[in-house]
Short mmCIF file of C-alpha atoms in Angstrom, two decimals:
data_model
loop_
_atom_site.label_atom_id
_atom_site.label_comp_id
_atom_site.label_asym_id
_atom_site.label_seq_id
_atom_site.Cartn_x
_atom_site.Cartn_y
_atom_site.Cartn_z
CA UNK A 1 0.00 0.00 0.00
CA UNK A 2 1.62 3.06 -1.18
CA UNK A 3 1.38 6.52 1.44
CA UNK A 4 -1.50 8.24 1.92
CA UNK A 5 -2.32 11.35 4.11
CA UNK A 6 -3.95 14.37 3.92
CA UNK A 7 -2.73 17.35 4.38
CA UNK A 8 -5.08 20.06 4.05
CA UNK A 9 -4.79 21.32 7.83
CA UNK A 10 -2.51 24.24 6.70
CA UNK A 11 -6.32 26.34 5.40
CA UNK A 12 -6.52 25.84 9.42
CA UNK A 13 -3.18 27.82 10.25
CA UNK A 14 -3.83 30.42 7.39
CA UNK A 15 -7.19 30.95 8.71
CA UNK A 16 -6.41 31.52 12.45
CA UNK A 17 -3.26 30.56 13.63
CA UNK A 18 -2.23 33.65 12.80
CA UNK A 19 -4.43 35.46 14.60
CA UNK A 20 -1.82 35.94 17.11
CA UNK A 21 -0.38 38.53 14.41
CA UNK A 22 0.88 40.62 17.11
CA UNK A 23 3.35 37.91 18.12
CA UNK A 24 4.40 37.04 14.83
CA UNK A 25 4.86 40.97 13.89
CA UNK A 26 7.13 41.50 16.76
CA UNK A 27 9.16 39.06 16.06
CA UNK A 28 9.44 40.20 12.69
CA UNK A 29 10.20 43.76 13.82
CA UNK A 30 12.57 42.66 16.30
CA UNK A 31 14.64 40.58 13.56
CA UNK A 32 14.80 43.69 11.37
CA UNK A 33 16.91 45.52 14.22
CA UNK A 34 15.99 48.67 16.04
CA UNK A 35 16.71 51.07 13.50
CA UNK A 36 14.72 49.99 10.95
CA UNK A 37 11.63 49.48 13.06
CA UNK A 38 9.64 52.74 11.99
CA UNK A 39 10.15 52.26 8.13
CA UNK A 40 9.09 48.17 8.50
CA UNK A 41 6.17 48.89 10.38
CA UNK A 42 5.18 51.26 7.61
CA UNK A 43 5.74 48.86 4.50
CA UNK A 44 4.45 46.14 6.22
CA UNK A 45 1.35 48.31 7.59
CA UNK A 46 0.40 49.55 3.81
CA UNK A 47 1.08 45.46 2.15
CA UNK A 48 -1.07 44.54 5.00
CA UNK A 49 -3.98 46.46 4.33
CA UNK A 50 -3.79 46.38 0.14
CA UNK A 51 -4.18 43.82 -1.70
CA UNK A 52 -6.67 41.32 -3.14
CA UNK A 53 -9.40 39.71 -0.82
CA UNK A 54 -8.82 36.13 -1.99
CA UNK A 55 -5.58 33.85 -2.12
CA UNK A 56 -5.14 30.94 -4.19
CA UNK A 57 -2.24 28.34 -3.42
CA UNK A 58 -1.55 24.69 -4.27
CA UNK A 59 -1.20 22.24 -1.13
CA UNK A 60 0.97 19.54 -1.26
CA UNK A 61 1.46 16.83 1.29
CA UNK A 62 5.17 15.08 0.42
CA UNK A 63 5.80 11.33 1.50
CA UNK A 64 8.23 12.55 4.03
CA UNK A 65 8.83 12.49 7.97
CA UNK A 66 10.41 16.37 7.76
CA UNK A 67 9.51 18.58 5.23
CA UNK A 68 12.97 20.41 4.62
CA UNK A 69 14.31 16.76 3.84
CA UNK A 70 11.75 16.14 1.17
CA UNK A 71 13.29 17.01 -2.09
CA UNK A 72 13.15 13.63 -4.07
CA UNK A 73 9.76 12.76 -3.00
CA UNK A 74 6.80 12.41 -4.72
CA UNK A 75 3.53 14.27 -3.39
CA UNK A 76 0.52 12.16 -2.03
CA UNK A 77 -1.91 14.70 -2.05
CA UNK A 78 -2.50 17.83 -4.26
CA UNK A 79 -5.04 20.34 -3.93
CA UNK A 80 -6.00 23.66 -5.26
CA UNK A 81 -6.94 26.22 -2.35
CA UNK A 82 -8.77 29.43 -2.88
CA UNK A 83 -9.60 31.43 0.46
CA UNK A 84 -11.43 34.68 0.35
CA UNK A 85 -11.20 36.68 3.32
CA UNK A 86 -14.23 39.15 2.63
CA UNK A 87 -16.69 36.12 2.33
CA UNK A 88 -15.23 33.26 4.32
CA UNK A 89 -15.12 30.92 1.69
CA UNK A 90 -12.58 28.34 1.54
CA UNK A 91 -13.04 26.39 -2.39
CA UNK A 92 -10.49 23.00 -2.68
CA UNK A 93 -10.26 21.14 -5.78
CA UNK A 94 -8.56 17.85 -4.94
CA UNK A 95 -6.58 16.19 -7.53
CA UNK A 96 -5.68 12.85 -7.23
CA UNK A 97 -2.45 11.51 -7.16
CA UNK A 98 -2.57 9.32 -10.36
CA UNK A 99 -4.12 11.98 -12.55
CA UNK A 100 -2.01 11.74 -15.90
CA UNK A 101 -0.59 15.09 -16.68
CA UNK A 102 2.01 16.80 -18.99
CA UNK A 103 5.09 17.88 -16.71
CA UNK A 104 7.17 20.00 -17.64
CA UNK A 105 11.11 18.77 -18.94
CA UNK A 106 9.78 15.21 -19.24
CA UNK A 107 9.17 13.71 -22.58
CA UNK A 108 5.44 12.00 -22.25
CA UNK A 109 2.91 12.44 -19.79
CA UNK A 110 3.28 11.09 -16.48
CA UNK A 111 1.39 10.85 -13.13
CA UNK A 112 1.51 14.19 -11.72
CA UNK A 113 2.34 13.45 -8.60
CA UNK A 114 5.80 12.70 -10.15
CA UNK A 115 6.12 16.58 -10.52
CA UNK A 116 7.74 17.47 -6.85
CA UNK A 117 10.66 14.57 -7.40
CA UNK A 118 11.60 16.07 -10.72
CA UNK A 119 11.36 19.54 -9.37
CA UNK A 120 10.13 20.67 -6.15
CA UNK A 121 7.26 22.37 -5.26
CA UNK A 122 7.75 25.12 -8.19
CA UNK A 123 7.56 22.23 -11.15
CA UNK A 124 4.13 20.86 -9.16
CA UNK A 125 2.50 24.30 -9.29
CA UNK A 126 3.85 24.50 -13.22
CA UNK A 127 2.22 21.01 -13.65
CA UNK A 128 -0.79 22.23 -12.17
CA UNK A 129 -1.13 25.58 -14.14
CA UNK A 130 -0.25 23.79 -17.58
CA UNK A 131 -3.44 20.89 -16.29
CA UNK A 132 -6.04 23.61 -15.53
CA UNK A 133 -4.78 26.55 -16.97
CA UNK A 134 -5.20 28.93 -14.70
CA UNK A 135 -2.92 31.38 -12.98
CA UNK A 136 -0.84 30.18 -9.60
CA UNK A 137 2.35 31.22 -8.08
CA UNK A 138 1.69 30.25 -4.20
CA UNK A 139 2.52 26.43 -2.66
CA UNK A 140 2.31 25.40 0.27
CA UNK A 141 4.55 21.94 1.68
CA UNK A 142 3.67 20.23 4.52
CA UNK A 143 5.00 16.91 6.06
CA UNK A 144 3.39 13.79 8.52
CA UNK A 145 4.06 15.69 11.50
CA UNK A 146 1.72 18.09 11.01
CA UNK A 147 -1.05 15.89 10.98
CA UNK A 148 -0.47 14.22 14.53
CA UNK A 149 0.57 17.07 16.23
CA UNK A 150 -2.44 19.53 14.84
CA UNK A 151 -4.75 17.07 15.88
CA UNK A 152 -3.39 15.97 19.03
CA UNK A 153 -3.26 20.09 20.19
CA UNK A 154 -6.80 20.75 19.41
CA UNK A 155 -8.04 17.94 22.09
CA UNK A 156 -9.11 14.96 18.66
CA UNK A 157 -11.08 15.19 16.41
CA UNK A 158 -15.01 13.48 16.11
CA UNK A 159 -15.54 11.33 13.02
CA UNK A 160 -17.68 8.96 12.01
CA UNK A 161 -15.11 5.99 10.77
CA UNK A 162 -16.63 4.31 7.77
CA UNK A 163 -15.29 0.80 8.27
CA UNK A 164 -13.12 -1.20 10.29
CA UNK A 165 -10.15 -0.32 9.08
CA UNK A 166 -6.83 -2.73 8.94
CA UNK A 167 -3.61 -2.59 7.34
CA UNK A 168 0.07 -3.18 7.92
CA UNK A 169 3.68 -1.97 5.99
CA UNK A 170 6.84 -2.34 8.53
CA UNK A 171 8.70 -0.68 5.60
CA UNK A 172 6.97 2.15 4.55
CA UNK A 173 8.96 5.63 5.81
CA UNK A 174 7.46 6.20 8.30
CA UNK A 175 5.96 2.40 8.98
CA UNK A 176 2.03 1.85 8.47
CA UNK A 177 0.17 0.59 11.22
CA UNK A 178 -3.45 0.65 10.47
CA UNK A 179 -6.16 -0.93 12.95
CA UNK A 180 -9.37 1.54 13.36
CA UNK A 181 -12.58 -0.06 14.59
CA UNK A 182 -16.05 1.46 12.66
CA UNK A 183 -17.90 3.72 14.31
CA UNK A 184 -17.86 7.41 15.57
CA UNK A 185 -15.07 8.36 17.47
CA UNK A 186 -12.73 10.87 18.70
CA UNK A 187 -9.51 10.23 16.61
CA UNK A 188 -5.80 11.63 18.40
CA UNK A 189 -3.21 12.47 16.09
CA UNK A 190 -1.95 9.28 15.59
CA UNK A 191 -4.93 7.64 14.64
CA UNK A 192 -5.93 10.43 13.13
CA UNK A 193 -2.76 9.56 10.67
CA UNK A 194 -3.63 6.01 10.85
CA UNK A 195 -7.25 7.32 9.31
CA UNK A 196 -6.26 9.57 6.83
CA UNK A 197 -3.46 6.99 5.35
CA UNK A 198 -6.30 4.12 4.82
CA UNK A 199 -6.98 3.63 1.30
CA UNK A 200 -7.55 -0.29 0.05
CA UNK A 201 -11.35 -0.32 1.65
CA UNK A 202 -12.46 2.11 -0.50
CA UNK A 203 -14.74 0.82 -3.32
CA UNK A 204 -13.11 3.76 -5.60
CA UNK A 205 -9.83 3.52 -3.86
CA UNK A 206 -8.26 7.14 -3.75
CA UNK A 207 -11.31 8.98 -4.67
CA UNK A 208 -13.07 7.43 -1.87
CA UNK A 209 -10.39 8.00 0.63
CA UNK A 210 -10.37 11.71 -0.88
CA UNK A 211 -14.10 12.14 0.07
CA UNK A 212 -13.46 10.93 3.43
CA UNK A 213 -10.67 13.00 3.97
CA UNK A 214 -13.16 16.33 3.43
CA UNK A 215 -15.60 15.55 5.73
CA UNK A 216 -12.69 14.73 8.18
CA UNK A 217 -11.39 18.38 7.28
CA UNK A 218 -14.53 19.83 7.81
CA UNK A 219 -14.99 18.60 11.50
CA UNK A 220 -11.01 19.44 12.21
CA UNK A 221 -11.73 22.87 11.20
CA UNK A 222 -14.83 23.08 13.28
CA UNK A 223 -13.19 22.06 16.48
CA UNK A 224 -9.63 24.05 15.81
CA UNK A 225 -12.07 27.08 15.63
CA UNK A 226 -13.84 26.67 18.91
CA UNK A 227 -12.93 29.31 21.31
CA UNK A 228 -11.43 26.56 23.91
CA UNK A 229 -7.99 26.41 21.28
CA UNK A 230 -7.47 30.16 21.53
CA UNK A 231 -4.22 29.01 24.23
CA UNK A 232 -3.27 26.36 21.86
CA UNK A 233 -2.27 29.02 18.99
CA UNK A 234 1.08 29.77 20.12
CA UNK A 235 1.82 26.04 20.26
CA UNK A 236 -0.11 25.85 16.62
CA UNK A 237 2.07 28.29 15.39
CA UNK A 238 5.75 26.16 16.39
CA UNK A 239 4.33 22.88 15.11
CA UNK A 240 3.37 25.43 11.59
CA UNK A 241 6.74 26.85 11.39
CA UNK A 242 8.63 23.46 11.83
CA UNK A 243 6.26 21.57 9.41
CA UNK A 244 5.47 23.54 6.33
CA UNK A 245 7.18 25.19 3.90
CA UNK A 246 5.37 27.79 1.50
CA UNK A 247 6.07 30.70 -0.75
CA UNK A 248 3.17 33.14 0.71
CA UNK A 249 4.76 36.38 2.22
CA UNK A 250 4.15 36.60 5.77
CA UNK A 251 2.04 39.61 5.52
CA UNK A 252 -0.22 38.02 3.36
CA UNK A 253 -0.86 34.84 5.45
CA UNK A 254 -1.52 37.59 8.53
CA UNK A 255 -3.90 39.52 6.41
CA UNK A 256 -6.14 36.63 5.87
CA UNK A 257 -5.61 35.30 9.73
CA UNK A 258 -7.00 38.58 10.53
CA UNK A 259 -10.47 37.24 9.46
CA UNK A 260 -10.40 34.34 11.20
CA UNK A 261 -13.54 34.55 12.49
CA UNK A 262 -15.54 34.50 9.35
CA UNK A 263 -14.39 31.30 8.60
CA UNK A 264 -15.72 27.85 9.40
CA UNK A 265 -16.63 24.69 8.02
CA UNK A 266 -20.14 25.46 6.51
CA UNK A 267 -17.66 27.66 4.12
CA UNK A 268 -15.81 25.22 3.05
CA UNK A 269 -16.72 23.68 -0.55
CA UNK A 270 -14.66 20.22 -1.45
CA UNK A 271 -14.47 19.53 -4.63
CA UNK A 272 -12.78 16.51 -6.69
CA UNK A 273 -11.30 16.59 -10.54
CA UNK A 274 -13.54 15.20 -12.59
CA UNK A 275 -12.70 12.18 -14.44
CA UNK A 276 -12.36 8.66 -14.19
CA UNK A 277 -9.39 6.05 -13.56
CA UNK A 278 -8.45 3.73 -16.26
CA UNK A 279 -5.15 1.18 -17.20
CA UNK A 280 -2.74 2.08 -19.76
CA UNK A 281 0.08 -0.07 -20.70
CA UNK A 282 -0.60 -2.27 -17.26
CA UNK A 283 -0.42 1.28 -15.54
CA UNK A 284 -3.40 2.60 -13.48
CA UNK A 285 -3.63 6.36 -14.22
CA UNK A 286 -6.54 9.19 -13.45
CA UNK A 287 -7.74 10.46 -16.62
CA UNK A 288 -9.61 13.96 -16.44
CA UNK A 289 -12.32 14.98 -17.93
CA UNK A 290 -11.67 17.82 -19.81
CA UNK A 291 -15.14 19.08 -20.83
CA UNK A 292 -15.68 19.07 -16.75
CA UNK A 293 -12.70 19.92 -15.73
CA UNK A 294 -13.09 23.07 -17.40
CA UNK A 295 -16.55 24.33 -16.31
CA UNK A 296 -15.52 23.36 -13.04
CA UNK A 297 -12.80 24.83 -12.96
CA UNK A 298 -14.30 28.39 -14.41
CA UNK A 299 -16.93 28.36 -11.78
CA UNK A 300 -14.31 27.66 -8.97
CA UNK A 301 -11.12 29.85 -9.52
CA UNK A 302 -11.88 31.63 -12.51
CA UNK A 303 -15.85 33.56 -13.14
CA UNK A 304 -15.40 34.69 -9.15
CA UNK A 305 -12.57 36.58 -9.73
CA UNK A 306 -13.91 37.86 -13.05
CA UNK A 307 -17.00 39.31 -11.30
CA UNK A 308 -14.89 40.45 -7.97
CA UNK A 309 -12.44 42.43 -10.58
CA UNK A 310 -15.63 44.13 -12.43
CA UNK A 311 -17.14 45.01 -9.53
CA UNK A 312 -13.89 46.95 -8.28
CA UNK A 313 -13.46 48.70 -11.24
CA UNK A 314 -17.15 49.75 -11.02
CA UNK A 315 -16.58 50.85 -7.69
CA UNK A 316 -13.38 53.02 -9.20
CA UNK A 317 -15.57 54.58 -11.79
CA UNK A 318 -17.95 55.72 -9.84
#
């Protein structure tokens, strides 16, 4: 069984871990030395309060114990991210692991997931741009760790466990234990791993597991919200810092932690590439539907900036 997680806890840390800004800035400040204090906290002040109201970023979870020792790997988990601060809607577009995909420097098409050995997290988010065509500059890398120790600081999380749920691979890096009993239940972080790594039960396979892994989202973002984690964010923000690697300048992530409290799970909207898996050459590949992929894709990341953008300009007019 090859590794599976998923990763998509990072939307929590943009949307409120952050919220302790006035740590983060500080520090910040402090690291710039005394006499450039005044002229920081002006530049970061006005980039703080311009800017667009949405963010778009690709999330990839690497099959790695430490994410600054992941160049090599291959990504188990990609996903599109848009989060718009003024509305509190968080949009994700997963796309499976096996979709087949032109990447860039390589001579046919290959499963994209093959992207971040050839070339990091910068020839993923090419792969991805070239696949939907659309525009994206942001990534964000996170590792195992952050799974179990997210969980285990927000007190579990409550899901409803499918099946029973058994599996076993003393070589896989880190080793898969798997052994999950049906039912609802408050997961820790390490079964919380254990769930979000279980794959073979699913009648669909991956695209099951993907479903599975939204709802599970969903209910970790609902209890990392509640106001009983508040104390927890300083903690939140160490196991971010030591677990992820991104490309989204700091001001920006604080902007959008600044509206925390817009966002919850009821604004969350999980989507999946649209397609279907079939064998080629004795390979199993994910072969998207382009027709679908396209609408979808419009109505997701593309018509909702288009109307955001005419509205502004409206607004300029006048």
């Amino acid at each position: 069984m090859k590794k599976t997680f998923f990763k998509t806890f990072f939307i929590s840390f943009i949307v409120f871990s952050l919220v302790w800004g006035g740590f983060i800035y500080k520090t910040v400040i402090k690291a710039t030395g005394e006499s450039d204090e005044e002229e920081y906290r002006e530049t970061f002040l006005d980039r703080l309060i311009d800017g667009k109201d949405d963010i778009t970023f690709l999330l990839l979870g690497v099959d790695s114990k430490d994410v600054k020792k992941s160049s090599g790997t291959r990504t188990d988990t990609m996903i599109l991210c848009r989060v718009d601060k003024s509305t509190g809607e968080i949009t994700m577009l997963s796309i499976p692991r096996d979709t087949k995909a032109r990447i860039r420097g390589r001579k046919y098409e290959e499963k994209i997931n093959h992207a971040h050995a050839y070339g990091g997290p910068e020839l993923s988010v090419k792969a991805v741009k070239d696949l939907l065509g659309i525009d994206l500059e942001y990534y964000v890398k996170v590792d195992y760790n952050i799974v179990r120790e997210f969980v285990d600081l927000i007190g579990g999380v409550e899901i409803d466990v499918p099946m029973d749920m058994k599996y076993s691979d003393p070589i896989a890096d880190p080793p898969l234990y798997i052994n999950l009993k049906k039912g609802y239940q408050t997961l820790d972080g390490e079964k919380a791993l254990q769930f979000l790594r279980f794959r073979k039960g699913y009648v669909d396979q991956d695209l099951g597991r993907i479903k599975a892994q939204q709802e599970f989202l969903k209910a970790a973002i609902d209890k990392a919200l509640r106001p009983s984690n508040v104390v927890n964010i300083p903690s939140m923000i160490k196991t971010y810092y030591e677990n992820v690697e991104t490309n989204i300048p700091l001001d920006v992530i604080m902007k959008f932690a600044m509206k925390a409290k817009s966002f919850s799970s009821d604004s969350i909207q999980a989507n999946t590439l649209p397609g279907a898996s079939k064998y080629i050459n004795g390979v199993s590949y994910f072969i998207p539907n382009q027709e679908e992929t396209n609408k979808l894709v419009k109505a997701l990341f593309t018509d909702q900036r288009a109307v955001e953008n005419s509205e502004n300009n409206d607004g300029e007019a006048n």
